[in-house]
Coordinates of C-alpha atoms and ligand atoms in Angstrom, one line a residue:
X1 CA -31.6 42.5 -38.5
X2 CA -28.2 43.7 -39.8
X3 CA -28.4 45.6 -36.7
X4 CA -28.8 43.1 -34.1
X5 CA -26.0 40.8 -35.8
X6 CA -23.6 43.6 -35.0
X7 CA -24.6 43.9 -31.5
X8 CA -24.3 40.1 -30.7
X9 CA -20.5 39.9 -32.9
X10 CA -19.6 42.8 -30.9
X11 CA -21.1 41.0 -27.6
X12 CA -19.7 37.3 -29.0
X13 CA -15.8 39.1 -29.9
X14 CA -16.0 40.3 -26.2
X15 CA -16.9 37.8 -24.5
X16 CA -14.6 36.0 -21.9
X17 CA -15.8 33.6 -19.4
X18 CA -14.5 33.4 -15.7
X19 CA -15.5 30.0 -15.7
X20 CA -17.2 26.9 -17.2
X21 CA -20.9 27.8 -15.7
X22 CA -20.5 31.3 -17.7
X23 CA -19.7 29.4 -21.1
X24 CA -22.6 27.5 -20.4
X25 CA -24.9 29.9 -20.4
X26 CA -23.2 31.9 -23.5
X27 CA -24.1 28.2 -25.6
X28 CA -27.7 28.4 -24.4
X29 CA -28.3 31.9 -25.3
X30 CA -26.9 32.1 -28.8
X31 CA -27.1 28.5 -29.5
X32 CA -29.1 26.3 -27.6
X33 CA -32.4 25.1 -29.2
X34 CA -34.2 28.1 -27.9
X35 CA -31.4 30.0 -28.5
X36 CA -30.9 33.7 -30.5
X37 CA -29.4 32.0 -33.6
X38 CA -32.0 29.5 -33.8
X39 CA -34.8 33.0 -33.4
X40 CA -32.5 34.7 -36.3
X41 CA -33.0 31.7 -38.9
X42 CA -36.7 31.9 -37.8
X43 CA -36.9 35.6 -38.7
X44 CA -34.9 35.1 -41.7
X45 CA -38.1 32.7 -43.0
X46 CA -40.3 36.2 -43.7
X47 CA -37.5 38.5 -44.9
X48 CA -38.3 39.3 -48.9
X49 CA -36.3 37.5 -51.7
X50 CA -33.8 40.4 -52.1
X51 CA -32.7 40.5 -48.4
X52 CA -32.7 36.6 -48.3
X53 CA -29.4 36.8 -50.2
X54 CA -27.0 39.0 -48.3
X55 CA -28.8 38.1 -45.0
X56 CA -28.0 34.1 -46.1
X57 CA -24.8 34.9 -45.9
X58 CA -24.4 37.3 -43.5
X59 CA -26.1 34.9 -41.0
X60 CA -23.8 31.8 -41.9
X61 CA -21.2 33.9 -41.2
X62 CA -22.6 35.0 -38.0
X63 CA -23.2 31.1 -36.7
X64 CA -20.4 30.3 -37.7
X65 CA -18.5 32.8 -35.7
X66 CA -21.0 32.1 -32.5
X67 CA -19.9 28.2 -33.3
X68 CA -15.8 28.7 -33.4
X69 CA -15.9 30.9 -30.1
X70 CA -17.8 28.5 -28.1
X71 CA -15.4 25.7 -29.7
X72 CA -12.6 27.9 -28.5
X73 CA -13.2 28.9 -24.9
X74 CA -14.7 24.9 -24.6
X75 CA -11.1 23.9 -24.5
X76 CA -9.6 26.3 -22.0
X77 CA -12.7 25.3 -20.0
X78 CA -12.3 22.1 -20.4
X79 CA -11.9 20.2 -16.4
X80 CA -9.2 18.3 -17.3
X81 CA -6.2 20.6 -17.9
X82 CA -4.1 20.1 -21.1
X83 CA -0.8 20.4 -21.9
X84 CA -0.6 23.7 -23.3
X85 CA -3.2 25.2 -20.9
X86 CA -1.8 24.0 -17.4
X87 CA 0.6 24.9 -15.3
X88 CA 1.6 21.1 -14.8
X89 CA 5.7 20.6 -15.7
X90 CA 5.9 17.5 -17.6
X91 CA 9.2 17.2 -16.8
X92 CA 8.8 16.9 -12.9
X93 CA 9.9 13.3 -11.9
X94 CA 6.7 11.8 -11.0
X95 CA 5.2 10.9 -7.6
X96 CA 6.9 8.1 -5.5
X97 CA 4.3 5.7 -3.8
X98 CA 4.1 3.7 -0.8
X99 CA 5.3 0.1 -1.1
X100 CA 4.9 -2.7 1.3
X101 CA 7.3 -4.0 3.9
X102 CA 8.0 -8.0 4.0
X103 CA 6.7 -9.4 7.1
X104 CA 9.7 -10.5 9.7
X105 CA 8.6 -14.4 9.9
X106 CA 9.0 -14.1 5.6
X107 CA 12.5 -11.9 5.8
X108 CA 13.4 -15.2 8.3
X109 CA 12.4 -17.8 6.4
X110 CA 13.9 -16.7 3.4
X111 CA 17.0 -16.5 4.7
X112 CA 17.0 -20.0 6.3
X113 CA 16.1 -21.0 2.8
X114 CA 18.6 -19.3 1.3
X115 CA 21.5 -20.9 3.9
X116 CA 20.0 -24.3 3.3
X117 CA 20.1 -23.9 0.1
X118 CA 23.7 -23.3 -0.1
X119 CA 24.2 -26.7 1.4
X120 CA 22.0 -28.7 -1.0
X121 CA 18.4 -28.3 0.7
X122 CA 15.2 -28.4 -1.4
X123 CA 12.1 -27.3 0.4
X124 CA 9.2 -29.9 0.5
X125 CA 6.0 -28.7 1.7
X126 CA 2.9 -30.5 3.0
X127 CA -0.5 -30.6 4.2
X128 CA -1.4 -28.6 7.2
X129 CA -4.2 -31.0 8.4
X130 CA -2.9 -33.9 8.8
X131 CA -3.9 -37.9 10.1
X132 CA -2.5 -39.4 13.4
X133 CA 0.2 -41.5 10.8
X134 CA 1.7 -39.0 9.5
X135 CA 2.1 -36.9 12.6
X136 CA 2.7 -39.4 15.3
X137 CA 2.3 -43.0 14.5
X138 CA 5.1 -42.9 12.0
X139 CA 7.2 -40.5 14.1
X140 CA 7.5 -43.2 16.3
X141 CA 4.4 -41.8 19.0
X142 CA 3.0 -45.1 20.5
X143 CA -0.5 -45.4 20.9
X144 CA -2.0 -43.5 24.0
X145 CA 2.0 -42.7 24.8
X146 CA 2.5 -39.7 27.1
X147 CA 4.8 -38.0 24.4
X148 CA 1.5 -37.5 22.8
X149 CA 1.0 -34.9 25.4
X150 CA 3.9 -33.0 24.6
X151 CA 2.2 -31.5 21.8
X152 CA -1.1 -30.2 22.8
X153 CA -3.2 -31.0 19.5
X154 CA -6.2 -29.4 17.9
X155 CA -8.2 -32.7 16.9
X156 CA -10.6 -32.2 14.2
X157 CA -11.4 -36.4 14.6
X158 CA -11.0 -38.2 17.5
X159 CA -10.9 -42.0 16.8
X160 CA -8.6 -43.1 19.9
X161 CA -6.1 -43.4 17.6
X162 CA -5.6 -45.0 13.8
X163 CA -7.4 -42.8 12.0
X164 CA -7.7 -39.4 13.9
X165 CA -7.2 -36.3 12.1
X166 CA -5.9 -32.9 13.1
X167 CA -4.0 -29.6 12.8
X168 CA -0.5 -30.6 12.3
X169 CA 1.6 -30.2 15.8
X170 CA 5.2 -29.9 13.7
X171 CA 6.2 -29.9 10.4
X172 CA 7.6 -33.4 11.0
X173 CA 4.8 -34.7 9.3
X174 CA 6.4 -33.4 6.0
X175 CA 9.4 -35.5 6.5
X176 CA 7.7 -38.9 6.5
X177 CA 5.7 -37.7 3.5
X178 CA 8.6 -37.1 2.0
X179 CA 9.8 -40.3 2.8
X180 CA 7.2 -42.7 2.2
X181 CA 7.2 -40.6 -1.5
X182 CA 11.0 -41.0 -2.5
X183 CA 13.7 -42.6 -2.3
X184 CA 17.0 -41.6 -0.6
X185 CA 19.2 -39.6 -0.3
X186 CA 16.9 -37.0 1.1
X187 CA 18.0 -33.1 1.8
X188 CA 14.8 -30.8 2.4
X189 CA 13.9 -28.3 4.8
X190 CA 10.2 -27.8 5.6
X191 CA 8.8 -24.5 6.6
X192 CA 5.5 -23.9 7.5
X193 CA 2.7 -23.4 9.9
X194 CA 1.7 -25.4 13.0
X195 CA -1.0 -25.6 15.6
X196 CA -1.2 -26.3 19.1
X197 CA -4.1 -26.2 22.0
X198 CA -2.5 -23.0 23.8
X199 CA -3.8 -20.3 25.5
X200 CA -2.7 -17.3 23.4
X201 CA -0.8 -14.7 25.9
X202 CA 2.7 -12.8 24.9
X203 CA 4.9 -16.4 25.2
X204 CA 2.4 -18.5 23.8
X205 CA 0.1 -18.7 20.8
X206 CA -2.0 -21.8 19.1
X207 CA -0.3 -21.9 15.9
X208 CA 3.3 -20.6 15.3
X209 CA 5.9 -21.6 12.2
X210 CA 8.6 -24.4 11.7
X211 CA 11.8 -24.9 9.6
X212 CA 12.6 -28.5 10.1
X213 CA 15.2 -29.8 7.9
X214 CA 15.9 -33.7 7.3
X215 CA 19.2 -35.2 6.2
X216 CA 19.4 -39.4 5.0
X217 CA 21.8 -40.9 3.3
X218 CA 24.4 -44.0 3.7
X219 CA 27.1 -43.1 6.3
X220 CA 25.3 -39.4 7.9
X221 CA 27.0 -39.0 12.0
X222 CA 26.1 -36.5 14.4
X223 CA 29.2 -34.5 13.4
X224 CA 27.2 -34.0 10.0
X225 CA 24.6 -32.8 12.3
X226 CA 27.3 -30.7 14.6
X227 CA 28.8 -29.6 11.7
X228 CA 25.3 -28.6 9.5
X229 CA 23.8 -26.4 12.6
X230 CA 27.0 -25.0 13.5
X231 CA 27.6 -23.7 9.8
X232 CA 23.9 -22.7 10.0
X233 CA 23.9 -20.6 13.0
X234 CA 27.1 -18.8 11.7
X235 CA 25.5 -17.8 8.5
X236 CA 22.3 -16.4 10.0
X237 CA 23.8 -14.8 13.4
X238 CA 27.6 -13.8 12.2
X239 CA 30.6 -15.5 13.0
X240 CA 31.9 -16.6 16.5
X241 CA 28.2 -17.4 17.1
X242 CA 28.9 -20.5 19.6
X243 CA 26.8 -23.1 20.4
X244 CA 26.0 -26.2 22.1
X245 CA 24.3 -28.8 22.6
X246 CA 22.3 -30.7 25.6
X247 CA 20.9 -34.0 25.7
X248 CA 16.7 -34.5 25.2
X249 CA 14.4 -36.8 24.1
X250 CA 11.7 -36.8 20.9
X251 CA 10.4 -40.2 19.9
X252 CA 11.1 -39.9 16.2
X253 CA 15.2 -39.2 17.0
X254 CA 17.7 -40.6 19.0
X255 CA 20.0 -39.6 20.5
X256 CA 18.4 -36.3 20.6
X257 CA 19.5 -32.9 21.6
X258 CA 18.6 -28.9 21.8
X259 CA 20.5 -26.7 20.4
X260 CA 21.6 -23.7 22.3
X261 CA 23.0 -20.3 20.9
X262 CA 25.3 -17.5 22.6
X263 CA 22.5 -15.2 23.1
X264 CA 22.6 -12.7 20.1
X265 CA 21.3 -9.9 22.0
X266 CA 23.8 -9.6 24.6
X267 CA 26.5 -11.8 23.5
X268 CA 26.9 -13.9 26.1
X269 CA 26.8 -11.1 29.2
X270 CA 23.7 -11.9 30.3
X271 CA 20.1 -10.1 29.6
X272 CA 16.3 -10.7 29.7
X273 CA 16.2 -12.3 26.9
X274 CA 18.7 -15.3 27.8
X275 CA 17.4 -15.0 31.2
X276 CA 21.0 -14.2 32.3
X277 CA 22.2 -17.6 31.2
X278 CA 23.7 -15.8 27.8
X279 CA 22.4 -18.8 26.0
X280 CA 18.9 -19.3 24.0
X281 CA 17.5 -22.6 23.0
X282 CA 16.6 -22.1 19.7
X283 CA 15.9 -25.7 18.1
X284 CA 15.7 -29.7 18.8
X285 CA 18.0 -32.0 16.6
X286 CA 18.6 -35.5 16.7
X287 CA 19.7 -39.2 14.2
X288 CA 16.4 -40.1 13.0
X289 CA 15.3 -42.9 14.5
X290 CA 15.8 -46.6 12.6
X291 CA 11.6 -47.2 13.4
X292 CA 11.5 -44.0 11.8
X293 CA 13.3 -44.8 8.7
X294 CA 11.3 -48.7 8.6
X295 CA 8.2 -47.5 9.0
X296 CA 8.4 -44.8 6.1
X297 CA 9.8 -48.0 3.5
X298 CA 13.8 -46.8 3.9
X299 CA 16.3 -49.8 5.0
X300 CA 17.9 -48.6 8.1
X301 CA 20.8 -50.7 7.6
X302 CA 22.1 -48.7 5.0
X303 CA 21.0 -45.3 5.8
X304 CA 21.3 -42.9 8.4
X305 CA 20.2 -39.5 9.1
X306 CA 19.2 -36.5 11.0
X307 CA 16.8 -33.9 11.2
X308 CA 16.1 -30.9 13.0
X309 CA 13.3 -28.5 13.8
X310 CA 12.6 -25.0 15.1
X311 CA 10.4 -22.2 16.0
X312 CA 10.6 -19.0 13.9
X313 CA 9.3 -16.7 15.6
X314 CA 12.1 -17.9 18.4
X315 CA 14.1 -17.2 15.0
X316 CA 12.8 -14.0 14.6
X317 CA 12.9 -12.6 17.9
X318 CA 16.4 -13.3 17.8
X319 CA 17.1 -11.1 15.2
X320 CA 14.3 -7.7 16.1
X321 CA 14.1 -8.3 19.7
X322 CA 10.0 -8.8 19.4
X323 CA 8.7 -9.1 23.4
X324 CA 5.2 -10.2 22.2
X325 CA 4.1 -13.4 19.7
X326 CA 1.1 -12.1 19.2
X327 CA 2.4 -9.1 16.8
X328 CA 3.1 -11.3 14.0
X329 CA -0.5 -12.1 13.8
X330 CA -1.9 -8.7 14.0
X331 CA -1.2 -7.3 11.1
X332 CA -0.6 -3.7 13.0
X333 CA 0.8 -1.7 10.2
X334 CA 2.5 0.3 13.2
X335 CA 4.9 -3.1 13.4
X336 CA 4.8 -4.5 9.7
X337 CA 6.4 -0.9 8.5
X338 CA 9.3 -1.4 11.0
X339 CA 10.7 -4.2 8.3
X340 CA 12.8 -4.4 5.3
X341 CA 10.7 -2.1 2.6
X342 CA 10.3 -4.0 -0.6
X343 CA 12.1 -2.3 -3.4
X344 CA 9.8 -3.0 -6.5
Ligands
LIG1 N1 9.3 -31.8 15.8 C1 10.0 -31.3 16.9 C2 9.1 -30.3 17.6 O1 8.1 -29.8 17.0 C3 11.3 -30.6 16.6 C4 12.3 -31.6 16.1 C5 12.4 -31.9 14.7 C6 13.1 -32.2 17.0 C7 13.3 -32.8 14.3 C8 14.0 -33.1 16.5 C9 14.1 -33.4 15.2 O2 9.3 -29.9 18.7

């Protein structure tokens, strides 16, 4: 028996495994339940009372030893490397990781926000279906009037009228809940999402975003207006931005105008996006009107105001030069990643 201890410390002292399957099998041999130690204590059982002594001993010793090797190597073995066994540098700054970009209609309407903001605009936001009040009747939109038209809408109810219900055509519809819910003096912007019946192609899509801002208070012109947009226009273009302004119609303002820039692409000279004209619409405006102002509970007598709206992805494409509307519904990571990268 002494014997055989020998040989297996000798074997045990020597042994190095190449790899975790190797210690494996060194466990099950000397001390799995079928393993050599286990056969030793068995054996041990029939040796006389005088042997039982030093062999007692002698074999604790020997478990032991099988016990702290297999302890030992289990740690170097071990999948997951430690710090004093790998070759990984603690030091090392660690990995950087891929953030997100901010889509170009947010990085737009942020800033819009931002120069309104400056000028003492809130934002007021608002349902997204809507009823025929809120975003025509009280916008001054006859019954049955052509100017209905104008805005090809997704009806979700069709009532011929009073109580039809459907995807908001403009963020207008903000304004005279604003209204109807506060009193003057008003200064909000509204951005947001809205829907028309259009065929979707590279110029058109059936929903797209607003800004519309509204302005009331006693003694508001058209220069206010003049001077708001103007101010505007510089912030988010650059100076020497010009503009002007052509006469239109919209039932809930008059008089009403659009508002067109010195193209920002070519600066006047002439390109495909100005259509060689070197100016780009890029909003309406007008004084809202007084049945406006009446029907949302505000005496026009006393106030005046006015309110603009506009597209921005029209905005937008100012800014990046995007030829198709339909990118900034796609989600194509190809376009997203061309933005602004987030800094976390
Ligand atoms: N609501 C108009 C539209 O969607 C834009 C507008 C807003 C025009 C406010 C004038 C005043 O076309």
């Amino acid at each position: 028996m002494q014997d055989q201890i020998d040989q297996y410390t000798a074997e045990i002292n020597a042994f190095a495994p190449a790899n975790a399957d190797e210690l494996e099998t060194f466990r099950i041999k000397f001390l799995g339940t079928k393993g050599l130690i286990k056969d030793l204590f068995e054996q041990f059982k029939n040796v006389g009372p005088e042997e039982k002594r030093t062999f007692g001993k002698v074999l604790n010793q020997f478990k032991q030893l099988a016990e702290a090797k297999y302890n030992e190597l289990k740690e170097t073995h071990n999948s997951e490397p430690t710090t004093q066994n790998s070759d990984i540098d603690l030091t090392l700054p660690g990995d950087g990781f891929q953030v997100g970009s901010r889509h170009p209609l947010s990085l737009v309407r942020n800033e819009i926000i931002d120069i309104f903001k400056r000028l003492g605009f809130v934002v007021a936001e608002g349902p997204e279906i809507e009823d025929d009040w809120h975003n025509f009747s009280a916008l001054n939109f006859p019954e049955e009037h052509p100017a209905r038209d104008m805005q090809d809408t997704f009806f979700i109810k069709k009532n011929a009228g009073k109580d039809d219900i459907a995807l908001r055509t403009h963020t207008s519809s903000v304004q005279v809940r604003m209204m109807e819910n506060g009193k003057p003096p008003f200064r909000a912007i509204m951005p947001g999402r809205v829907y028309r019946n259009e065929a979707i192609s590279a110029r058109a899509h059936c929903f797209f975003h607003q800004v519309e801002g509204l302005y009331i208070d006693e003694n508001v012109s058209f220069a206010d207006l003049k001077q708001t947009l103007y101010h505007f226009v510089q912030e988010l273009y650059g100076e020497g931005t010009q503009v002007r302004f052509r006469p239109s119609y919209f039932p809930f303002t008059e008089p009403s105008a659009e508002m067109d820039i010195s193209c920002t692409i070519c600066k006047g000279a002439g390109c495909n996006m100005c259509k060689y004209s070197g100016w780009v619409e890029i909003l309406g405006c007008g004084m809202v009107d007084p049945n406006v102002l009446e029907n949302c509970g505000i005496d026009s007598k006393k106030y005046t105001g006015f309110a603009f709206g506009m597209g921005m992805e029209r905005i937008a494409n100012l800014k990046y030069v995007i030829r198709d509307l339909r990118l900034f519904s796609e989600n194509d990571e190809r376009f997203l990643k061309q933005f602004q990268t987030e800094i976390i």
